[in-house]
Short mmCIF file of C-alpha atoms in Angstrom, two decimals:
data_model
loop_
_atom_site.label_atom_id
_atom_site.label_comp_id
_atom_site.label_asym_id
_atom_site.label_seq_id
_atom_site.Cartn_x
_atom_site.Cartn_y
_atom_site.Cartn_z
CA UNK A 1 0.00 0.00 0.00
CA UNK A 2 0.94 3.63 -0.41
CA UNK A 3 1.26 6.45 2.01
CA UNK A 4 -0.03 8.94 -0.25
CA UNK A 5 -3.49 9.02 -1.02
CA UNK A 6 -3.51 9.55 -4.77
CA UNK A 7 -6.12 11.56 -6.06
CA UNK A 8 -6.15 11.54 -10.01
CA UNK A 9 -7.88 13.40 -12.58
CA UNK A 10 -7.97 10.03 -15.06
CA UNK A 11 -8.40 6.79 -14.40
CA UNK A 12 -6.74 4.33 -17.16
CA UNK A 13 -8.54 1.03 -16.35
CA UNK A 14 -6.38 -1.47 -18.42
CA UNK A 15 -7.06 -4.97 -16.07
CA UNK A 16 -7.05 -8.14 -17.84
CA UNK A 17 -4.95 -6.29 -20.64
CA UNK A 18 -2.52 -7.74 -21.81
CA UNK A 19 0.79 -6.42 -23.53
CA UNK A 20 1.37 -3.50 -25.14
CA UNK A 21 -3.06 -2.83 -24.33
CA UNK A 22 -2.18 -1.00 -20.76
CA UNK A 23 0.86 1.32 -22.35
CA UNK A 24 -0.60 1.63 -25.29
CA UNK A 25 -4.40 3.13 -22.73
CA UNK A 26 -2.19 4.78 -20.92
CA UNK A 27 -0.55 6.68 -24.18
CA UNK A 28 -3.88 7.57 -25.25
CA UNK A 29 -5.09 9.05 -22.29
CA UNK A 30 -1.36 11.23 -21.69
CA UNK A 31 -2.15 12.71 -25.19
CA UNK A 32 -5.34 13.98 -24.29
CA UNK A 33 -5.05 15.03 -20.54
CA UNK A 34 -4.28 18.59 -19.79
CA UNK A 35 -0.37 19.39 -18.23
CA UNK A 36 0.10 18.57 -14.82
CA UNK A 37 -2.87 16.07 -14.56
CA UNK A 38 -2.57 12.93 -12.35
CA UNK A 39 -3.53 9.53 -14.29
CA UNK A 40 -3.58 5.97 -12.84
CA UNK A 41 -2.84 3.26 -15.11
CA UNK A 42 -3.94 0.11 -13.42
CA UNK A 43 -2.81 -2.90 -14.82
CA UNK A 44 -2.72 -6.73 -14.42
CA UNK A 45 0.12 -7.24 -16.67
CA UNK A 46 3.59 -7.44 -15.24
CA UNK A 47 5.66 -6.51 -18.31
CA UNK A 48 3.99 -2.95 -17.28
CA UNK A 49 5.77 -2.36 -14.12
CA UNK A 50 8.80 -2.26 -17.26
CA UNK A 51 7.37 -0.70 -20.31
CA UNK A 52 5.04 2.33 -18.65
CA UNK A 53 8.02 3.64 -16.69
CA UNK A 54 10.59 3.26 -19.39
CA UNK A 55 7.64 5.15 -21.56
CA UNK A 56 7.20 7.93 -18.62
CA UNK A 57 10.99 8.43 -18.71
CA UNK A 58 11.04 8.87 -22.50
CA UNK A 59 8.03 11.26 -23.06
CA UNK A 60 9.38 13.59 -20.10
CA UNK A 61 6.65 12.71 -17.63
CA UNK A 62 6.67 12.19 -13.70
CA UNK A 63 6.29 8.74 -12.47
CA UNK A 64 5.19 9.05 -8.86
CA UNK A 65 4.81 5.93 -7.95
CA UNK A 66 4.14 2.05 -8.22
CA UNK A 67 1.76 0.63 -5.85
CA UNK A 68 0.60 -3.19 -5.57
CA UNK A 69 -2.86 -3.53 -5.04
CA UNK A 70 -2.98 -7.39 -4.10
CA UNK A 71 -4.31 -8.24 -7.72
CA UNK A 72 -3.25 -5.40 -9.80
CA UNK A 73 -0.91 -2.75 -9.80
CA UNK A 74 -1.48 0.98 -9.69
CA UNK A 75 1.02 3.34 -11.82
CA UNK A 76 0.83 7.00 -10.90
CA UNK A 77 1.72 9.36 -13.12
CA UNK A 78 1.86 13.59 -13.65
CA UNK A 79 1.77 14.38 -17.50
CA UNK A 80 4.45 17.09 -17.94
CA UNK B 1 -40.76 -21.83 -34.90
CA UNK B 2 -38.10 -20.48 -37.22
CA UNK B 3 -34.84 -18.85 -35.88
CA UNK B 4 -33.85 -15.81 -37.98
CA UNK B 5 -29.99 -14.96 -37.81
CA UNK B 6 -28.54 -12.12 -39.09
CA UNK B 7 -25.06 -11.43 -39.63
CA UNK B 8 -24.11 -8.02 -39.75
CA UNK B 9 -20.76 -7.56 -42.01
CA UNK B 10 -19.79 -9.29 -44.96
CA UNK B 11 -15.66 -9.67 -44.84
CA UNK B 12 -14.14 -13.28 -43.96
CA UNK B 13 -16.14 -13.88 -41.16
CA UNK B 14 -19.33 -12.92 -42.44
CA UNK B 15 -19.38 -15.54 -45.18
CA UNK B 16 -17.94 -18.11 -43.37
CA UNK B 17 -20.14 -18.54 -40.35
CA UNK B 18 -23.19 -17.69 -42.90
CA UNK B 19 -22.14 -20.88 -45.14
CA UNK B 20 -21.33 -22.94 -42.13
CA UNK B 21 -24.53 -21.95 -40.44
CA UNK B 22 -26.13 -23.06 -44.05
CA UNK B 23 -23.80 -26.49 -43.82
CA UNK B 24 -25.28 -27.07 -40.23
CA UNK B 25 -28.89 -25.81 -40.88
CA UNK B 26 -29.91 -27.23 -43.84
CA UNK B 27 -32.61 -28.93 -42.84
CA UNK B 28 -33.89 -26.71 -40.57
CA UNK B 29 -33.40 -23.68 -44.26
CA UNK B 30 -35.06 -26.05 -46.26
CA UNK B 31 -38.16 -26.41 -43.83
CA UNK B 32 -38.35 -22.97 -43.03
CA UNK B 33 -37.60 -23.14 -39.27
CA UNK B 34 -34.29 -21.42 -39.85
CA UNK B 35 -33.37 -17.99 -42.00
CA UNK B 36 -30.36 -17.10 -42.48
CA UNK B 37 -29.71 -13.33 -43.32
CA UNK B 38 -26.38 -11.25 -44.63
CA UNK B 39 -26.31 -7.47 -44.40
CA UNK B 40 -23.58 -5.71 -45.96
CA UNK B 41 -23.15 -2.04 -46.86
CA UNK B 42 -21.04 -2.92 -49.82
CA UNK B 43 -22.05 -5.63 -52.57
CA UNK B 44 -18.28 -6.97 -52.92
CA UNK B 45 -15.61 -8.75 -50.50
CA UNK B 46 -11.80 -7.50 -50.15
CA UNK B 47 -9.12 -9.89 -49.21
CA UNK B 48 -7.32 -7.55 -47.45
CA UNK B 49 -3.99 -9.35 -46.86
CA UNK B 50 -3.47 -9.14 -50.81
CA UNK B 51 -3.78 -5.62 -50.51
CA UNK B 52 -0.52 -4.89 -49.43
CA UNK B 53 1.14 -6.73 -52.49
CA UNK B 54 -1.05 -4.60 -54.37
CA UNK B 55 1.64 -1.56 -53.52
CA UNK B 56 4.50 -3.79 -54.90
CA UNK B 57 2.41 -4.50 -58.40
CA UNK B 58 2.23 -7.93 -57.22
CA UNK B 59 -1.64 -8.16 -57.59
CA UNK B 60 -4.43 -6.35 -58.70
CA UNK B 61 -7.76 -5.44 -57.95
CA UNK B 62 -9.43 -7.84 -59.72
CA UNK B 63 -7.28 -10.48 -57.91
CA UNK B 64 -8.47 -8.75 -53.83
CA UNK B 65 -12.20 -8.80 -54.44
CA UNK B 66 -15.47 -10.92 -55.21
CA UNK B 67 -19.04 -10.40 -54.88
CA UNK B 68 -20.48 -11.05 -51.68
CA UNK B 69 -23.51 -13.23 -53.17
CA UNK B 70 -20.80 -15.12 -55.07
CA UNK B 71 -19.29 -16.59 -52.01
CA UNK B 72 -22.40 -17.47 -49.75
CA UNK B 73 -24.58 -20.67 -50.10
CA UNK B 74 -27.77 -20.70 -52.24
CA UNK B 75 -29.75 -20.78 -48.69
CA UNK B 76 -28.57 -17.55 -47.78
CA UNK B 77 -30.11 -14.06 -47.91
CA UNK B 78 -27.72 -11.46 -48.98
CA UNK B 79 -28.98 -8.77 -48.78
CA UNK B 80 -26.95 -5.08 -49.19
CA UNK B 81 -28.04 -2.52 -46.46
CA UNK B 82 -25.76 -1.06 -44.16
CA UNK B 83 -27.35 -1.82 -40.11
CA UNK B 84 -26.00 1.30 -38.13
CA UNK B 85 -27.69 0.28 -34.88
CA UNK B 86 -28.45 -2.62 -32.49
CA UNK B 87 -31.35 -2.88 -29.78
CA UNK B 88 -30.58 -6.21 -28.07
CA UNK B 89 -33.65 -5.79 -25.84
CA UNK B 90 -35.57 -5.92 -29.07
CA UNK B 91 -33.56 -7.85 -31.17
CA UNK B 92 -33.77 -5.58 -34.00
CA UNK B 93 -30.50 -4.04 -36.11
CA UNK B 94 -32.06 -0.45 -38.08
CA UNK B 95 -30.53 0.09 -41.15
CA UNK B 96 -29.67 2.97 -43.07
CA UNK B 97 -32.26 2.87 -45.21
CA UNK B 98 -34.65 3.55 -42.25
CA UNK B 99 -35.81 -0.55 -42.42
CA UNK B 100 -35.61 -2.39 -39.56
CA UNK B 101 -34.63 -6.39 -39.36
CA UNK B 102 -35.97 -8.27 -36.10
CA UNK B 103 -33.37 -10.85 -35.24
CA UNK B 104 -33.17 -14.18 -32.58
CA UNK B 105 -29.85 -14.18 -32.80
CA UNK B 106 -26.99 -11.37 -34.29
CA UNK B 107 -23.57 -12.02 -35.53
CA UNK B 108 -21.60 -8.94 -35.84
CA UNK B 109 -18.55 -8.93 -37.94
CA UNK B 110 -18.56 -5.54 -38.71
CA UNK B 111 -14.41 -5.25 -38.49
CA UNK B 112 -12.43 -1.98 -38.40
CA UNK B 113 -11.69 1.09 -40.48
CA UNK B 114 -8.93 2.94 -40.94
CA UNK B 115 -9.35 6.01 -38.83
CA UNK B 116 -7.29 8.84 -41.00
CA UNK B 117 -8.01 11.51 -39.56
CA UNK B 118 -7.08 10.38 -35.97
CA UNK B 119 -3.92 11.57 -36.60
CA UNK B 120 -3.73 15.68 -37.46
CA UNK B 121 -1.88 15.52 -40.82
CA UNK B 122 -1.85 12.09 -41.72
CA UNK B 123 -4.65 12.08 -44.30
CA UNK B 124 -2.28 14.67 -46.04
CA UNK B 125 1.06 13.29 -45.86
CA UNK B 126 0.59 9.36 -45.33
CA UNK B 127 -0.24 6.30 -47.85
CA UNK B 128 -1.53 3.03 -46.91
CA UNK B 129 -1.99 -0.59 -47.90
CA UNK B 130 -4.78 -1.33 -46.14
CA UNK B 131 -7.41 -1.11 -49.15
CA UNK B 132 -7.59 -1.06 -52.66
CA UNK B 133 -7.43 2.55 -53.20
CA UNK B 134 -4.78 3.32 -50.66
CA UNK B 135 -2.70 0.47 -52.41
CA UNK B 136 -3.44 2.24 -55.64
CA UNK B 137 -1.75 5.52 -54.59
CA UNK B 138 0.91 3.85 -52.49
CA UNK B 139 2.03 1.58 -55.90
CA UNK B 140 2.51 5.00 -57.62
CA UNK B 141 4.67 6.90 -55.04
CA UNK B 142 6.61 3.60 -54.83
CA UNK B 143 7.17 2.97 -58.56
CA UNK B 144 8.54 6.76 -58.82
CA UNK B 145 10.41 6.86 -55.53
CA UNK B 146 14.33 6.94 -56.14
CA UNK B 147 15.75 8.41 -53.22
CA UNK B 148 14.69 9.82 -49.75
CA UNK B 149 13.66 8.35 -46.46
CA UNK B 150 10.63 5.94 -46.08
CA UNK B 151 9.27 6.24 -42.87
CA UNK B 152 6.96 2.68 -41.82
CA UNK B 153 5.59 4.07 -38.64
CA UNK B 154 2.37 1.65 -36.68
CA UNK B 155 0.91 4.88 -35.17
CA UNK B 156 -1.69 2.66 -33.21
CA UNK B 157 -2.36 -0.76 -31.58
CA UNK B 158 -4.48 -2.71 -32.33
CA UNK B 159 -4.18 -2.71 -36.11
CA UNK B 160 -5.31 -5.28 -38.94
CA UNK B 161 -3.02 -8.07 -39.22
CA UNK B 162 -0.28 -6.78 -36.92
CA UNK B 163 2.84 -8.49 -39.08
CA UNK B 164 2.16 -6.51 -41.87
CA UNK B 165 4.26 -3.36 -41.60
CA UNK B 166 6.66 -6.04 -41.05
CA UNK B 167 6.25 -7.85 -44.65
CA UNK B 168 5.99 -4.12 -45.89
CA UNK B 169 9.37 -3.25 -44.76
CA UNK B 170 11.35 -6.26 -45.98
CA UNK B 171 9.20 -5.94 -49.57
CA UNK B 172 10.27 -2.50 -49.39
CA UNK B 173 14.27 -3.11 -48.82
CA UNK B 174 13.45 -5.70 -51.65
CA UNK B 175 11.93 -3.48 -53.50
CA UNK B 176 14.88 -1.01 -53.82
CA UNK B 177 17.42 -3.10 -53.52
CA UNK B 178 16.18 -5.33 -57.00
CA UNK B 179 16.00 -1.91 -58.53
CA UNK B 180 19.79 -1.04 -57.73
CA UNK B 181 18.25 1.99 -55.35
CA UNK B 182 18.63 0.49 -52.25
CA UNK B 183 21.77 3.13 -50.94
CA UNK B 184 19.62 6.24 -52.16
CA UNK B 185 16.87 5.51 -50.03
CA UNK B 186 16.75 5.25 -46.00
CA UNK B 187 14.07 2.82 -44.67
CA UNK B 188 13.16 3.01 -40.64
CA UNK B 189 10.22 0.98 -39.18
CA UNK B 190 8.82 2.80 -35.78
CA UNK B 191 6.34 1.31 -33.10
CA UNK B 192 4.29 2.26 -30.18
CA UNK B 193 6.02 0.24 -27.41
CA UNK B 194 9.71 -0.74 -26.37
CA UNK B 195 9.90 -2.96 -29.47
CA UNK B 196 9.21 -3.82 -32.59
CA UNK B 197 6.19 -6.30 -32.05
CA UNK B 198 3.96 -7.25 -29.09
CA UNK B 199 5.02 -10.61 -29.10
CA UNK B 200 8.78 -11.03 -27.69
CA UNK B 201 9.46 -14.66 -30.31
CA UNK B 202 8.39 -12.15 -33.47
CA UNK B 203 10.07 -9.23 -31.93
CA UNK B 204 13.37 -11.40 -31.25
CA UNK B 205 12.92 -13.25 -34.93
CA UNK B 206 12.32 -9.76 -37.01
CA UNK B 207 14.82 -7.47 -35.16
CA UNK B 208 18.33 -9.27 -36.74
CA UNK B 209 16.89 -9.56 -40.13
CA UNK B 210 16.18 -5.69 -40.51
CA UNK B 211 19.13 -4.65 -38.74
CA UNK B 212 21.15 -6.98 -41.68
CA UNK B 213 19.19 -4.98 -43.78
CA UNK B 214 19.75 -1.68 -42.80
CA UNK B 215 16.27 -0.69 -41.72
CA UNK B 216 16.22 2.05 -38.96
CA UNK B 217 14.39 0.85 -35.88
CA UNK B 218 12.85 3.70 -33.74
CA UNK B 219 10.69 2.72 -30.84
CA UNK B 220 8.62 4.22 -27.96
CA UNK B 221 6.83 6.55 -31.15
CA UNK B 222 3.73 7.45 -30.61
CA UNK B 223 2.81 10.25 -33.82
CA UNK B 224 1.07 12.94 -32.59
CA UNK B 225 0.63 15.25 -35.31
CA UNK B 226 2.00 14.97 -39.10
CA UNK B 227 3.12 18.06 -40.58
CA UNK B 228 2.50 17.71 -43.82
CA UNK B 229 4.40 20.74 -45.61
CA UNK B 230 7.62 20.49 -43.89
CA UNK B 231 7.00 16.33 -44.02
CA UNK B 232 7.56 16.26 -40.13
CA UNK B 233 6.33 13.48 -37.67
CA UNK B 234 5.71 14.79 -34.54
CA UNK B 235 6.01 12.08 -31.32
CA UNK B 236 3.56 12.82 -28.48
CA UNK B 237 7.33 11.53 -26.61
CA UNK B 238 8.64 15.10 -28.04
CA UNK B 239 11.21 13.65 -30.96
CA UNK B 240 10.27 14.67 -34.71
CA UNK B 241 11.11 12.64 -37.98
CA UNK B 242 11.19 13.74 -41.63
CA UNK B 243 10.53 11.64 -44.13
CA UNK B 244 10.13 12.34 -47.87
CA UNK B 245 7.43 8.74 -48.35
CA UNK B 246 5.18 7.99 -45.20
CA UNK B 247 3.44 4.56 -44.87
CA UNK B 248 1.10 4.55 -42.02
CA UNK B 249 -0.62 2.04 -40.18
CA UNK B 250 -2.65 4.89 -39.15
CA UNK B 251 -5.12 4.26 -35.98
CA UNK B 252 -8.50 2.06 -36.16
CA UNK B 253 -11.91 2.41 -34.93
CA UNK B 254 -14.69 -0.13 -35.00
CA UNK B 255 -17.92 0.50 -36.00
CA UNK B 256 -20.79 3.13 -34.89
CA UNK B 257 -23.63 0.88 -33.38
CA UNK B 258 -20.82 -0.48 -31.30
CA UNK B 259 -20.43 2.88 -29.51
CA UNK B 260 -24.27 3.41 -30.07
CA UNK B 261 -25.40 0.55 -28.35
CA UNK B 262 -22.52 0.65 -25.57
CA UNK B 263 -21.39 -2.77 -26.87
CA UNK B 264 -17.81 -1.83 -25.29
CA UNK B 265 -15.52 0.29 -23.02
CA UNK B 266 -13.68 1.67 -26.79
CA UNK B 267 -14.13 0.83 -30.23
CA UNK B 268 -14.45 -3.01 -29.82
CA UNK B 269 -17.55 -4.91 -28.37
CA UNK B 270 -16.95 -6.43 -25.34
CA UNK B 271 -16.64 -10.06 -26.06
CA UNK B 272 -16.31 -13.60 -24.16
CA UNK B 273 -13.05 -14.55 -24.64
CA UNK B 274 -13.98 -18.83 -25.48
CA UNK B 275 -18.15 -18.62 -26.72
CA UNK B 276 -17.36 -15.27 -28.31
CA UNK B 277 -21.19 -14.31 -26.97
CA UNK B 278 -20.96 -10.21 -26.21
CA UNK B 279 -21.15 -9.81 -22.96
CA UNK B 280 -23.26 -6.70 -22.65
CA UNK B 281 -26.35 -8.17 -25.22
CA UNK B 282 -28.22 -11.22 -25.06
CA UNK B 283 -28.08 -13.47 -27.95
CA UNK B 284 -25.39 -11.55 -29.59
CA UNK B 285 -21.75 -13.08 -30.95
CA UNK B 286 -18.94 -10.93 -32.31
CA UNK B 287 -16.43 -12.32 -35.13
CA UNK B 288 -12.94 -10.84 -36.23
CA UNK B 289 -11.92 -7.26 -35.98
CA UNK B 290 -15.07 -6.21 -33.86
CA UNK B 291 -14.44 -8.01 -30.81
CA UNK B 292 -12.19 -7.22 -28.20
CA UNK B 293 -10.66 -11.12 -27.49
CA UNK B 294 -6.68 -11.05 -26.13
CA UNK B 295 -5.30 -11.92 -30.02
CA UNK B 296 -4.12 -10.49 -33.14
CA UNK B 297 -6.99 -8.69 -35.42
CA UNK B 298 -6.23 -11.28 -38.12
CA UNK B 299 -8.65 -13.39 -40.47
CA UNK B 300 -7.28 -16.29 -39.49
CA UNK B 301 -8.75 -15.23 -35.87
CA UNK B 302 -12.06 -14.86 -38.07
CA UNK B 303 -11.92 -18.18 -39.74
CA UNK B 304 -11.80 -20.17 -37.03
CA UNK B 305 -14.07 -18.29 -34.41
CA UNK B 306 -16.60 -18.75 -37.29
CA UNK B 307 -16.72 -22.31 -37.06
CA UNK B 308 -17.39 -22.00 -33.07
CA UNK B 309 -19.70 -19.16 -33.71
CA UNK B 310 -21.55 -21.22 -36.16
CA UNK B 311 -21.49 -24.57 -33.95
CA UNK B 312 -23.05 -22.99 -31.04
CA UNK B 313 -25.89 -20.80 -32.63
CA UNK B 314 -26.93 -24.63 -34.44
CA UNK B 315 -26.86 -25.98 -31.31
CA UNK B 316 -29.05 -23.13 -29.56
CA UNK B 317 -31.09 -23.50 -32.86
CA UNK B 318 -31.80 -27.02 -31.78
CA UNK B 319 -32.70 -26.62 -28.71
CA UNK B 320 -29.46 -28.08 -27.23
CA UNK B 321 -26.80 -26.64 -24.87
CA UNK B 322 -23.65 -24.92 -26.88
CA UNK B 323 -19.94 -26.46 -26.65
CA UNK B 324 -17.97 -25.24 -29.25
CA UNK B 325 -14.81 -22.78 -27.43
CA UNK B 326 -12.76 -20.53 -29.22
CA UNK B 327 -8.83 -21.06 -27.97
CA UNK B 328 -7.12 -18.58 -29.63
CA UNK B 329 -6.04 -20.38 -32.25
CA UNK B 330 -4.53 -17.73 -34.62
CA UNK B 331 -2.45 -17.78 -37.68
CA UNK B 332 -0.11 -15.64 -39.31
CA UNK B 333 2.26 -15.33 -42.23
CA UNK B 334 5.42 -13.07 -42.22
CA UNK B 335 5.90 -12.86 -45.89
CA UNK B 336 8.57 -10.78 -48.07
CA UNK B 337 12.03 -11.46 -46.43
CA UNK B 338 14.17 -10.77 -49.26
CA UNK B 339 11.26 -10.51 -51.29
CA UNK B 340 10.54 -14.37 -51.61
CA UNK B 341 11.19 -16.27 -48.05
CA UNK B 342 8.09 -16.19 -45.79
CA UNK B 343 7.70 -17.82 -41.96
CA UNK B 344 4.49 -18.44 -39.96
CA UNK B 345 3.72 -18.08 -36.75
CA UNK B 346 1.04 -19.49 -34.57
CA UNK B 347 -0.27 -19.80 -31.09
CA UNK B 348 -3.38 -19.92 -28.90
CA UNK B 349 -4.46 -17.76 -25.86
CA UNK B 350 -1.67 -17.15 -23.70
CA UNK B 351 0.81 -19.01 -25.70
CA UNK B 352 4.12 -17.50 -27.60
CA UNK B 353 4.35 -19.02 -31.31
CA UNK B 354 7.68 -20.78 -32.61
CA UNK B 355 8.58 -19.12 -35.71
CA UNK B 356 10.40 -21.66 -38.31
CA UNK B 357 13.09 -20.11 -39.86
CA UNK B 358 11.95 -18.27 -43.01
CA UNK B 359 11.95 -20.36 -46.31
CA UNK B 360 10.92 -19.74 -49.65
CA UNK B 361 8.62 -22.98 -49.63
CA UNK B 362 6.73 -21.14 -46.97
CA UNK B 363 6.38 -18.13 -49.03
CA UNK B 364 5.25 -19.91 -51.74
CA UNK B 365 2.36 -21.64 -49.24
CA UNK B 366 1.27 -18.14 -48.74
CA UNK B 367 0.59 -17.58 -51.87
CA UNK B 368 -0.92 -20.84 -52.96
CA UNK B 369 -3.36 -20.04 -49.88
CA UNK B 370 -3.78 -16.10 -51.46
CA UNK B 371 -5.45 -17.50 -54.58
CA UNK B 372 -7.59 -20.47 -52.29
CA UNK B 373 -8.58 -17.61 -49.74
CA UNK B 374 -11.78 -17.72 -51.70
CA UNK B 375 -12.97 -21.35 -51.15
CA UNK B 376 -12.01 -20.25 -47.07
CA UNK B 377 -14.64 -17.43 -47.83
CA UNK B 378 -17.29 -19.93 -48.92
CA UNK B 379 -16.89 -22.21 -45.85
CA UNK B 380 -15.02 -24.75 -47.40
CA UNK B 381 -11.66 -24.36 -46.47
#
């Protein structure tokens, strides 16, 4: 669990997606939020906890955090 | 009491689960307690995969398409309206023509469409080979093309069979390099994601062959906007390309009465994974392209969930309980490795294919099944 309690403007539901479907949710949603919003890309697919923050890194966004959440994980990140 | 189906969409699926439903039903057709019906907006099928050899003057128009009525059996209806909506809680499809058709059970195969203009620019500066008339254009920049950089960028996932801007970039390098060109023009393949493919075996197989072969790899590009005077990509990641030739596998969307009737979360209808029954509308099965099942956006994928489509709406029709699972099972060719060497791969749910090593007896396999496509059409392939 995380200490911070996350509040984010989007939601990227990608569960049950699997690879590239969660990146590839999560790129879609980046392009259309506004600068500074806070997504969460929540994903069942491991290979994500890899990809999305090598992706964050690349486009110049913030990647707050990665938090397991017992049968998914939750990736929180500020679009730049 | 007769059972009316109606399949909506008349690509590979279409006719194949119509002419296997008329294989399993034909009794029940011939005693009028079953109907089968065909909608399509468009009185002729395209075999897309042939398409992209289209660009390469490798086939032609007359070669990619048949009439629809051609390929289905005697006992079914073909009939060419365009349905643009679905009420599942009265089991009736409206068409465009204002007509209504009441249904027991739907089959929507109603695929995906090239969405041009999701991509500022694109419609401007890219080609295609993704239909006839994109192929068209495309063979005509390529056949005067002598020198400049080719850009092969996937701008979205999922696309139609997801190999092909693979087999278009080795026909390319083949393409130039047979025409003693090869040095004047620069050839770079981009993708979405971290890689070249979604699947790490294809990804691993394709990577050493284009690197041999001098084709520019770029990934983690995502095209945001395509500036089509100064012949710029721009990358929501913030990097630009030029490019003097742009083939896109520009984004897809599914059809309207998907969105209309909430059929799905996106552009795909949500879909059961092994009975292929949507999940938000009684009585309903998706086929190919439309649904939103964890595998490639191939016919093959079509083909076979045809025969399980068409298995369990006989059963139903008979008053027994449906069997028939869908496991994946998906085939693809990777055709055009030095122009003439082709490999397959294939693999069901959750598995990663084995890829034989590339051989011109494969290629030629391709194309022998290219010119039988059309008995798969008619069911009896």
């Amino acid at each position: 669990m995380s200490q911070v309690n996350y509040d984010p403007d989007v939601i990227v539901d990608s569960r049950d997606a699997t690879c590239p479907g969660p990146l590839m949710d999560l790129i879609g949603k980046v392009k259309s939020a506004e600068s500074g919003a806070l997504l969460e890309l929540r994903t069942t697919d491991e290979g994500s906890k890899n990809d999305v923050p090598d992706w964050i890194d690349k486009a110049g966004h913030e990647l707050l955090e990665t938090v397991d959440q017992g049968d998914y994980w939750s990736i929180y990140v500020e679009k730049s | 009491m007769s059972t009316k189906i109606c399949v909506v969409g008349g690509g590979s699926g279409g006719t194949i689960v119509a002419n296997r439903l008329a294989e399993k039903l034909r009794p029940e057709l011939e005693s009028g307690e079953a109907e089968i019906i065909v909608l399509n907006d468009k009185p002729e099928q395209i075999y897309k995969p042939a398409t992209l050899y289209m660009a390469f003057g490798r086939s032609e128009l007359s070669e990619v398409k048949r009439p629809v009525e051609d390929l289905l059996d005697p006992g079914v209806d073909f009939r060419q309206k365009k349905a643009v909506s679905i009420d599942p809680e009265s089991k009736q499809l409206g068409l465009e023509s204002g007509e209504t058709c009441n249904y027991d059970c739907a089959v929507l195969t109603t695929g995906s469409k090239l969405d041009m203009a999701g991509i500022p620019g694109l419609k401007e500066a890219g080609h295609h080979f993704y239909g006839p008339d994109g192929s068209e254009e495309l063979r005509e920049e390529l056949a005067n093309f002598e020198s400049g950089h080719l850009v092969v960028s996937v701008m979205g996932v999922p696309h139609m069979c997801p190999v092909a801007p693979m087999e278009f970039s080795f026909l390319a390098d083949d393409w130039f390099r047979t025409r003693g060109l090869r040095d004047e023009v620069e050839i770079t393949y981009t993708y979405p994601v971290n890689d070249i493919f979604g699947l790490d075996t294809v990804a691993n197989w394709a990577r050493p062959l284009m690197e041999e072969r001098d084709i520019n790899i770029e990934t983690f590009f995502n095209p945001e906007e395509v500036d089509s005077s100064e012949k710029v990509i721009h990358t929501v990641e913030g990097t630009e390309m030029e490019f003097d030739l742009l083939v896109a596998i520009p984004p897809h969307k599914g059809a309207e009465l998907v969105k209309s009737a909430d059929l799905g979360e996106g552009e795909w209808i949500e879909t059961d994974k092994h009975t292929l029954e949507a999940t938000r509308a009684k009585d309903v099965y998706a086929i190919g392209d439309a649904a939103d099942v964890p595998t490639s956006k191939a016919g093959s994928v079509a083909h076979y969930e045809s025969g399980v489509v068409a298995d369990r709406i006989a059963s139903q029709a008979r008053g027994r309980t449906p069997s028939a699972r869908y496991d994946g099972k998906t085939v693809c060719f990777i055709d055009g490795v030095d122009g003439n060497k082709a490999t397959f791969l294939q693999f069901k749910y959750g598995e990663e294919p084995d890829l034989p090593e590339e051989s011109k007896l494969i290629h030629w396999a391709k194309h022998s099944y290219n010119e039988a496509y059309w008995l798969t059409a008619k069911g009896l392939l």
